[in-house]
Amino acid sequence: MSDIFKRDFTLVIPAFNEFPVLPDLVTELRATFSKYHLSGEIIFVDDGSTDHTAELALELTADWDAVKVLRHRSNLGKTESILTAFKESTRRNMIIFDADLQHSPEEIPRFLVELQRGSDIVTGKKVGDYQKPFVSKIYNWLSKRIFKVPVSDLNSMKAFKTEILSGIHLRHDWHRFFVVLAYHKGYSVSEISIELFPRIAGESKYSSPLRIIPAIMDMMSVWFLIIFSRKPLILFGFTGIILILSGLLVAALAFYFRFALDTGFRPLLYLVMLLETVGFLMLGFGLIAEMIAQVREEFHQSRQE
């Protein structure tokens, strides 16, 4: 690994009530940075902890100039923690590392090597005796089939070029879709196997089976965004045309009943009015969405310039 990659990275560590783990975490980080001669910056983001996580992090790293400790006043979530660190980052590469020590800091150099080989994003594939939660298995299975991303685990340790975050809008809890959104914007993705360990202390924040419900809803939102955000008229326009044509077909049927069979059927008239009205509304929504998409693209282009 080149000296540039050894220093040109930010290690982001979101932490929420991780007080019991911090001493071991900092000890292992110091050992890894010393062993591999790493000199990147480390940003702890205390996400509204109630157990003095931030205070302990400051105490344990008081003599380590490369470390920053940032705080949220309340628990905002992992996505917001990553974005907070992004605003403070001064390096060209970023690594997301959970504070629970379920991944070893020894993996950090492997991710940097993969970035040096040319990958825009490197994500870890968890292996080992420790089994992933049921929710994570379902999520990864669905994601791989819906989004066609060439990785098997989206909820693991990852490294990427920091600039990628500038062009991707991450909503609440969308950190898990970061790889998906970046891949569909043309960034290259690679995967390496990393060992997953059981927690040494504390409790997992992501073990509830009920998380699958909002995860699937978010997945639908991301799918819609990827497919239709640039050309929303494809969805609204196609739907509108189908409804309008259906209305014309029902109108023809109503005329046939009225003038050929001399049988009036008023509900058909109401159905025609409904189909035509909704159809033209959908076309109108599509045109408005097209204008919004155009403004959005121009805004992002101006930000990048």
XYZ file of C-alpha atoms in Angstrom, residues 34 80-81 109 135 146 153:
7
model
C 0.907 1.530 14.620
C -26.977 11.359 9.799
C -23.817 10.342 11.682
C -5.616 -1.887 5.465
C -33.724 -9.169 8.977
C -34.155 -5.983 -7.045
C -23.835 -7.927 1.759
